[in-house]
């Protein structure tokens, strides 16, 4: 366990000055959500403006705090703010507090910065929606919950934000719930996340049982004294939580259907908030995982499987948003893989998370811009040639595409390649299995993202006569430009300079010099070659040849990818059907067993009393006769026994 991490967590300085305003980071968007959701129609006229102003104000506060942290020594950048005593029951003592440090600050700036751009974009995208005010209220709730999650100083406070993110995602994915399939998608996401939430709740219970505390400082300080079995159990439950929230194997099936919500929701979920929560949870819990190597290995395995799953699924999707969703699943897989590698990968997981936040938000909003100009169509087989009529959207999407495939010099090249290098660190079989998986993922990513880019913006025009593509208004294109600039240059700013590693070192520790199974120059060359092969293959299939209006049958793998590699079928067979049978069995046992026993006793007593009631006729002669018979019986008995 990195000792700097544990000691800093325990000895965080008290909040003073600008850091005493940390609660405002959460309170401002929460206030906006309350006003817009509870204020009703009277807030319709200014709701979108208030909704955008709140995360923007939080971004300003976060930016001021970031520069204040820069003014401190590296080891003195963890600032704790006690809010109030929350729970005091016997030995279970929990204070509500916030922790501002290098790790949480990365997320604060990403959530509020990219989140504000998404809010601005939404002003134009949702301009004609009669429920725009409510939409902005839900967006504010989403931002507030995610900020609480990353600023919490204990697992129980984090859990509140964790559940808030789940609620907000349910409300936003099902925002247009008058469409049955959209409502079903929201429910699916909610249920899948409940599985992960169960894991987090169990992890918190084990922490209190084994370590006597749920605060970060207490858990990390006691991790060295805990048994490996306890830490492994906690780590696996935390991983289950991360799989649910970040759509990792085997709980990834909800992410594609989550595209049912308005496109800005997709950008917020995939770039700045929800799916990054699992990465944060694992890296924040680094001392736990480093004391449980088996759990840490499972984290790497889950990341490797998911990055390949998402990449394969992305190759066969014709829905532009679902193709991007598969891409998110794959890229988060890279981050989870890096988070499981230990100190060698922590900083690079966050690095890729930050760069991904920009280029994925830009591409999702770019997809929304395409839909805005194409009468809400999402089928890329009905696009083509849009570069000539949507020049700003095309250029910003171009930079996002180059960034995500790892084109040399752009953000993804600096962040994702570092994860590939980290995957090749170590001895034995691990660097070869996980490193090769990361390399293959890079090549497949280049293929399916080039496929998406070419099918949408290049080639022959395939739209129908009733569609008239046009560029989006400035309120939508300006955020695209800002995100494109980040996509191009953020990696250059943080990567070659080593700034991200130095910034996070007091929190996640330093890994020092590491030897890779293959020289770094060879790995870089292999990655670039695989990316070039992916681009060339997509160019030959989707630009040199006509794109058919109907998807061809394809290979067995293609058909499986179109069906999300049968994720839903597997979940139905392994979870839903057995769950239904279990439920029916329990209902039968309850009806026949529990209720049957209770009802049987009641029937016995009722029947017996009914039969005895017949003896009460109300006639004096009947009572006199019974008394005579009774007396005769008694006399007979007395004579027999000789009394």
Coordinates of C-alpha atoms in Angstrom, one line a residue, residues 248-589:
X248 CA -18.4 -3.5 -16.8
X249 CA -18.7 -7.3 -17.3
X250 CA -21.0 -8.9 -16.4
X251 CA -23.3 -6.0 -15.6
X252 CA -22.8 -4.0 -18.9
X253 CA -26.0 -4.8 -20.7
X254 CA -27.9 -1.7 -19.6
X255 CA -25.5 0.8 -21.2
X256 CA -26.6 0.4 -24.8
X257 CA -30.3 0.7 -23.9
X258 CA -29.5 3.8 -21.8
X259 CA -29.3 5.7 -25.2
X260 CA -33.1 6.1 -24.9
X261 CA -32.6 9.4 -23.0
X262 CA -32.0 12.7 -24.8
X263 CA -28.5 12.9 -26.3
X264 CA -27.1 15.3 -23.7
X265 CA -27.9 12.7 -21.1
X266 CA -25.8 10.2 -22.9
X267 CA -22.9 12.6 -23.0
X268 CA -23.2 13.3 -19.2
X269 CA -23.5 9.7 -18.3
X270 CA -20.6 8.5 -20.5
X271 CA -18.2 11.3 -20.2
X272 CA -18.5 13.2 -16.9
X273 CA -20.5 11.4 -14.4
X274 CA -22.0 7.9 -13.9
X275 CA -19.8 5.4 -15.7
X276 CA -16.6 7.1 -14.3
X277 CA -17.8 6.4 -10.7
X278 CA -16.6 2.8 -10.7
X279 CA -13.1 3.9 -11.7
X280 CA -13.1 6.5 -8.9
X281 CA -14.3 3.9 -6.3
X282 CA -11.5 1.4 -7.2
X283 CA -8.7 4.0 -7.2
X284 CA -10.0 5.7 -4.0
X285 CA -10.0 2.2 -2.4
X286 CA -6.4 1.5 -3.5
X287 CA -5.2 0.5 0.0
X288 CA -7.9 -2.1 0.2
X289 CA -7.1 -3.7 -3.2
X290 CA -3.4 -3.6 -2.6
X291 CA -4.0 -5.7 0.5
X292 CA -6.1 -8.2 -1.5
X293 CA -4.1 -9.2 -4.6
X294 CA -6.7 -11.8 -5.7
X295 CA -9.4 -9.1 -5.8
X296 CA -6.9 -6.8 -7.6
X297 CA -6.4 -9.5 -10.2
X298 CA -10.1 -9.9 -10.8
X299 CA -10.3 -6.1 -11.4
X300 CA -7.7 -6.5 -14.2
X301 CA -9.6 -9.5 -15.7
X302 CA -12.9 -7.7 -15.7
X303 CA -11.3 -4.6 -17.4
X304 CA -9.6 -6.7 -20.1
X305 CA -12.8 -8.7 -20.8
X306 CA -14.9 -5.5 -21.0
X307 CA -12.6 -3.6 -23.2
X308 CA -12.7 -6.4 -25.8
X309 CA -16.5 -6.9 -25.4
X310 CA -17.2 -3.3 -26.0
X311 CA -14.9 -3.0 -29.0
X312 CA -16.4 -6.1 -30.6
X313 CA -20.0 -4.8 -30.1
X314 CA -19.0 -1.4 -31.5
X315 CA -18.0 -3.0 -34.8
X316 CA -21.6 -4.1 -35.6
X317 CA -23.8 -1.3 -34.4
X318 CA -25.5 0.9 -37.0
X319 CA -27.2 3.2 -34.4
X320 CA -24.6 6.0 -33.9
X321 CA -25.4 6.4 -30.2
X322 CA -25.2 2.7 -29.5
X323 CA -21.9 2.5 -31.3
X324 CA -20.6 5.3 -29.1
X325 CA -22.0 3.5 -26.0
X326 CA -20.1 0.4 -26.9
X327 CA -17.0 2.5 -27.2
X328 CA -17.6 3.9 -23.7
X329 CA -17.9 0.4 -22.3
X330 CA -14.6 -0.5 -24.0
X331 CA -12.7 2.7 -22.9
X332 CA -13.9 2.4 -19.3
X333 CA -12.6 -1.2 -19.5
X334 CA -9.2 0.2 -20.2
X335 CA -9.5 2.4 -17.1
X336 CA -10.6 -0.5 -14.9
X337 CA -7.7 -2.6 -16.2
X338 CA -5.3 0.2 -15.3
X339 CA -6.9 0.7 -11.9
X340 CA -6.3 -3.0 -11.2
X341 CA -2.6 -2.9 -12.1
X342 CA -1.8 -1.0 -8.9
X343 CA 0.5 2.0 -8.6
X344 CA 1.8 1.5 -12.1
X345 CA -1.7 2.1 -13.5
X346 CA -3.6 4.4 -11.1
X347 CA -2.5 7.7 -12.6
X348 CA -2.9 6.5 -16.2
X349 CA -6.5 5.4 -15.4
X350 CA -7.3 8.9 -14.3
X351 CA -5.4 10.4 -17.2
X352 CA -7.4 8.4 -19.7
X353 CA -10.6 9.2 -17.8
X354 CA -10.0 12.9 -18.2
X355 CA -9.1 12.8 -21.9
X356 CA -12.0 10.4 -22.5
X357 CA -14.3 12.9 -20.8
X358 CA -13.5 15.4 -23.5
X359 CA -13.5 13.4 -26.7
X360 CA -16.4 11.2 -25.7
X361 CA -18.6 14.1 -24.6
X362 CA -17.7 15.9 -27.9
X363 CA -18.6 12.8 -30.0
X364 CA -21.9 12.2 -28.2
X365 CA -22.9 15.9 -28.6
X366 CA -21.7 15.6 -32.2
X367 CA -24.0 12.7 -32.7
X368 CA -26.8 14.8 -31.2
X369 CA -25.9 17.6 -33.7
X370 CA -26.2 15.1 -36.5
X371 CA -29.5 13.9 -35.2
X372 CA -30.7 17.5 -34.9
X373 CA -29.9 18.0 -38.6
X374 CA -31.3 14.7 -39.7
X375 CA -34.7 14.6 -38.2
X376 CA -33.6 12.6 -35.2
X377 CA -32.4 9.7 -37.3
X378 CA -29.7 7.5 -35.7
X379 CA -29.1 4.9 -38.4
X380 CA -25.7 5.5 -39.9
X381 CA -26.7 3.7 -43.0
X382 CA -29.0 6.7 -43.7
X383 CA -26.2 9.2 -43.3
X384 CA -23.1 9.8 -45.4
X385 CA -21.7 12.9 -47.0
X386 CA -22.5 15.1 -44.0
X387 CA -19.1 16.7 -43.9
X388 CA -20.2 19.1 -46.7
X389 CA -23.3 20.4 -44.9
X390 CA -22.3 20.2 -41.2
X391 CA -18.7 21.5 -41.3
X392 CA -18.3 22.5 -37.6
X393 CA -19.8 19.2 -36.4
X394 CA -17.6 17.3 -38.8
X395 CA -14.4 19.0 -37.8
X396 CA -15.0 18.7 -34.1
X397 CA -16.0 15.0 -34.5
X398 CA -12.9 14.5 -36.6
X399 CA -10.7 15.6 -33.6
X400 CA -12.7 13.4 -31.3
X401 CA -12.2 10.4 -33.6
X402 CA -8.5 11.0 -34.0
X403 CA -8.2 11.3 -30.2
X404 CA -10.0 8.1 -29.3
X405 CA -8.2 6.0 -31.8
X406 CA -4.8 7.2 -30.4
X407 CA -3.6 9.2 -33.4
X408 CA 0.0 10.3 -32.6
X409 CA 0.0 13.6 -30.7
X410 CA -3.6 13.7 -29.7
X411 CA -5.1 13.0 -26.3
X412 CA -5.8 9.3 -26.6
X413 CA -2.3 8.6 -27.9
X414 CA -0.9 9.9 -24.6
X415 CA -3.4 8.4 -22.2
X416 CA -4.4 5.0 -23.7
X417 CA -0.9 4.1 -24.9
X418 CA 0.3 4.6 -21.3
X419 CA -2.3 2.0 -20.2
X420 CA -1.1 -0.4 -22.8
X421 CA 2.5 0.1 -21.6
X422 CA 1.4 -0.4 -18.0
X423 CA -0.4 -3.6 -19.0
X424 CA 2.9 -5.0 -20.2
X425 CA 4.7 -4.4 -16.9
X426 CA 5.4 -7.4 -14.8
X427 CA 6.6 -11.0 -15.0
X428 CA 5.1 -14.3 -16.1
X429 CA 1.9 -14.6 -18.1
X430 CA 0.1 -11.5 -16.9
X431 CA 1.8 -8.8 -19.1
X432 CA 1.3 -11.0 -22.2
X433 CA -2.4 -11.8 -21.6
X434 CA -3.5 -8.3 -20.5
X435 CA -1.0 -6.4 -22.7
X436 CA -2.1 -8.2 -25.8
X437 CA -5.8 -7.7 -24.9
X438 CA -5.1 -4.0 -24.6
X439 CA -3.3 -3.9 -28.0
X440 CA -6.1 -5.8 -29.7
X441 CA -8.6 -3.4 -28.2
X442 CA -6.6 -0.5 -29.7
X443 CA -6.8 -2.0 -33.2
X444 CA -10.5 -2.8 -33.0
X445 CA -11.2 0.7 -31.6
X446 CA -9.6 2.2 -34.6
X447 CA -11.7 0.0 -36.9
X448 CA -15.1 0.7 -35.4
X449 CA -14.6 4.4 -34.7
X450 CA -13.3 4.9 -38.3
X451 CA -16.4 2.9 -39.5
X452 CA -18.6 5.3 -37.5
X453 CA -16.9 8.4 -38.8
X454 CA -16.9 7.4 -42.4
X455 CA -20.4 6.1 -42.5
X456 CA -21.7 9.3 -40.9
X457 CA -19.7 12.1 -42.6
X458 CA -18.2 10.7 -45.8
X459 CA -19.1 8.6 -48.8
X460 CA -22.2 9.0 -50.9
X461 CA -25.3 10.7 -49.4
X462 CA -27.8 8.1 -48.3
X463 CA -30.5 10.2 -46.7
X464 CA -34.0 10.4 -48.1
X465 CA -35.6 13.4 -49.9
X466 CA -37.6 14.5 -46.9
X467 CA -34.4 15.0 -44.8
X468 CA -32.6 18.4 -45.1
X469 CA -29.3 18.2 -43.1
X470 CA -28.2 21.5 -41.6
X471 CA -25.6 22.7 -39.1
X472 CA -26.7 23.2 -35.5
X473 CA -27.0 26.6 -33.9
X474 CA -24.1 28.3 -32.1
X475 CA -25.3 27.3 -28.7
X476 CA -24.7 23.7 -29.7
X477 CA -21.6 24.1 -31.8
X478 CA -19.6 26.3 -29.4
X479 CA -19.5 23.5 -26.7
X480 CA -18.4 21.1 -29.5
X481 CA -15.5 23.4 -30.4
X482 CA -14.3 23.7 -26.7
X483 CA -14.5 19.9 -26.2
X484 CA -12.6 19.4 -29.5
X485 CA -9.8 21.6 -28.3
X486 CA -9.6 19.5 -25.1
X487 CA -9.7 16.3 -27.2
X488 CA -6.7 17.5 -29.2
X489 CA -4.5 19.2 -26.5
X490 CA -5.3 17.9 -23.0
X491 CA -3.2 14.8 -23.5
X492 CA -0.3 16.9 -24.8
X493 CA -0.6 19.1 -21.7
X494 CA -0.7 16.3 -19.2
X495 CA 1.2 13.4 -20.8
X496 CA 4.7 14.2 -22.0
X497 CA 5.2 16.6 -19.1
X498 CA 4.3 14.0 -16.5
X499 CA 2.0 16.5 -14.9
X500 CA -0.8 14.1 -14.1
X501 CA 1.6 11.6 -12.4
X502 CA 3.1 14.3 -10.3
X503 CA -0.2 15.8 -9.4
X504 CA -1.7 12.4 -8.2
X505 CA 1.4 11.0 -6.7
X506 CA 0.6 12.0 -3.1
X507 CA -2.7 10.2 -3.4
X508 CA -2.0 7.1 -5.4
X509 CA 1.7 6.7 -4.7
X510 CA 4.7 6.5 -7.1
X511 CA 5.6 3.3 -9.1
X512 CA 9.1 4.4 -10.0
X513 CA 10.8 3.0 -13.1
X514 CA 9.1 -0.1 -14.4
X515 CA 10.3 -2.6 -17.0
X516 CA 7.9 -3.7 -19.7
X517 CA 7.8 -7.1 -21.3
X518 CA 8.5 -5.4 -24.6
X519 CA 10.4 -2.2 -25.1
X520 CA 8.3 0.9 -25.0
X521 CA 9.3 1.9 -28.5
X522 CA 8.2 -1.5 -29.8
X523 CA 4.8 -1.2 -28.0
X524 CA 4.3 2.3 -29.5
X525 CA 5.1 1.0 -33.0
X526 CA 2.8 -2.0 -32.6
X527 CA 0.0 0.2 -31.3
X528 CA 0.3 2.7 -34.2
X529 CA 0.5 -0.2 -36.7
X530 CA -2.7 -1.8 -35.3
X531 CA -4.4 1.6 -35.4
X532 CA -3.4 2.0 -39.0
X533 CA -4.6 -1.5 -39.9
X534 CA -8.0 -0.7 -38.2
X535 CA -8.3 2.5 -40.2
X536 CA -7.3 0.9 -43.4
X537 CA -9.8 -2.0 -43.0
X538 CA -12.7 0.4 -42.2
X539 CA -11.7 2.6 -45.1
X540 CA -11.8 -0.3 -47.6
X541 CA -15.1 -1.6 -46.3
X542 CA -17.1 1.6 -45.8
X543 CA -15.6 4.2 -48.1
X544 CA -14.3 2.3 -51.2
X545 CA -17.5 0.2 -51.3
X546 CA -21.1 1.4 -51.2
X547 CA -22.8 1.1 -47.8
X548 CA -25.9 -1.0 -48.3
X549 CA -29.2 0.4 -46.9
X550 CA -29.8 -2.9 -45.0
X551 CA -27.1 -4.5 -42.9
X552 CA -25.8 -7.7 -44.5
X553 CA -26.2 -10.9 -42.5
X554 CA -22.5 -11.1 -41.8
X555 CA -20.6 -13.7 -39.8
X556 CA -21.7 -15.4 -36.7
X557 CA -19.5 -13.0 -34.6
X558 CA -21.1 -10.0 -36.4
X559 CA -24.6 -11.3 -35.6
X560 CA -23.6 -11.9 -32.0
X561 CA -22.2 -8.4 -31.8
X562 CA -25.4 -6.9 -33.1
X563 CA -27.1 -8.7 -30.2
X564 CA -24.5 -7.3 -27.7
X565 CA -22.8 -10.7 -27.6
X566 CA -26.0 -12.1 -26.1
X567 CA -25.7 -10.3 -22.9
X568 CA -29.4 -10.0 -22.4
X569 CA -29.9 -13.7 -23.3
X570 CA -27.2 -14.7 -20.7
X571 CA -28.7 -12.5 -18.1
X572 CA -32.2 -13.8 -18.8
X573 CA -31.0 -17.4 -18.6
X574 CA -28.7 -17.1 -15.5
X575 CA -30.5 -14.4 -13.5
X576 CA -34.0 -13.5 -14.7
X577 CA -35.5 -17.0 -15.3
X578 CA -34.0 -18.5 -12.1
X579 CA -35.1 -15.4 -10.3
X580 CA -38.7 -15.9 -11.6
X581 CA -38.7 -19.5 -10.6
X582 CA -37.4 -18.7 -7.2
X583 CA -40.0 -16.0 -6.8
X584 CA -42.8 -18.3 -7.9
X585 CA -41.5 -21.0 -5.5
X586 CA -41.4 -18.5 -2.6
X587 CA -44.9 -17.3 -3.4
X588 CA -46.2 -20.9 -3.6
X589 CA -44.5 -21.7 -0.2

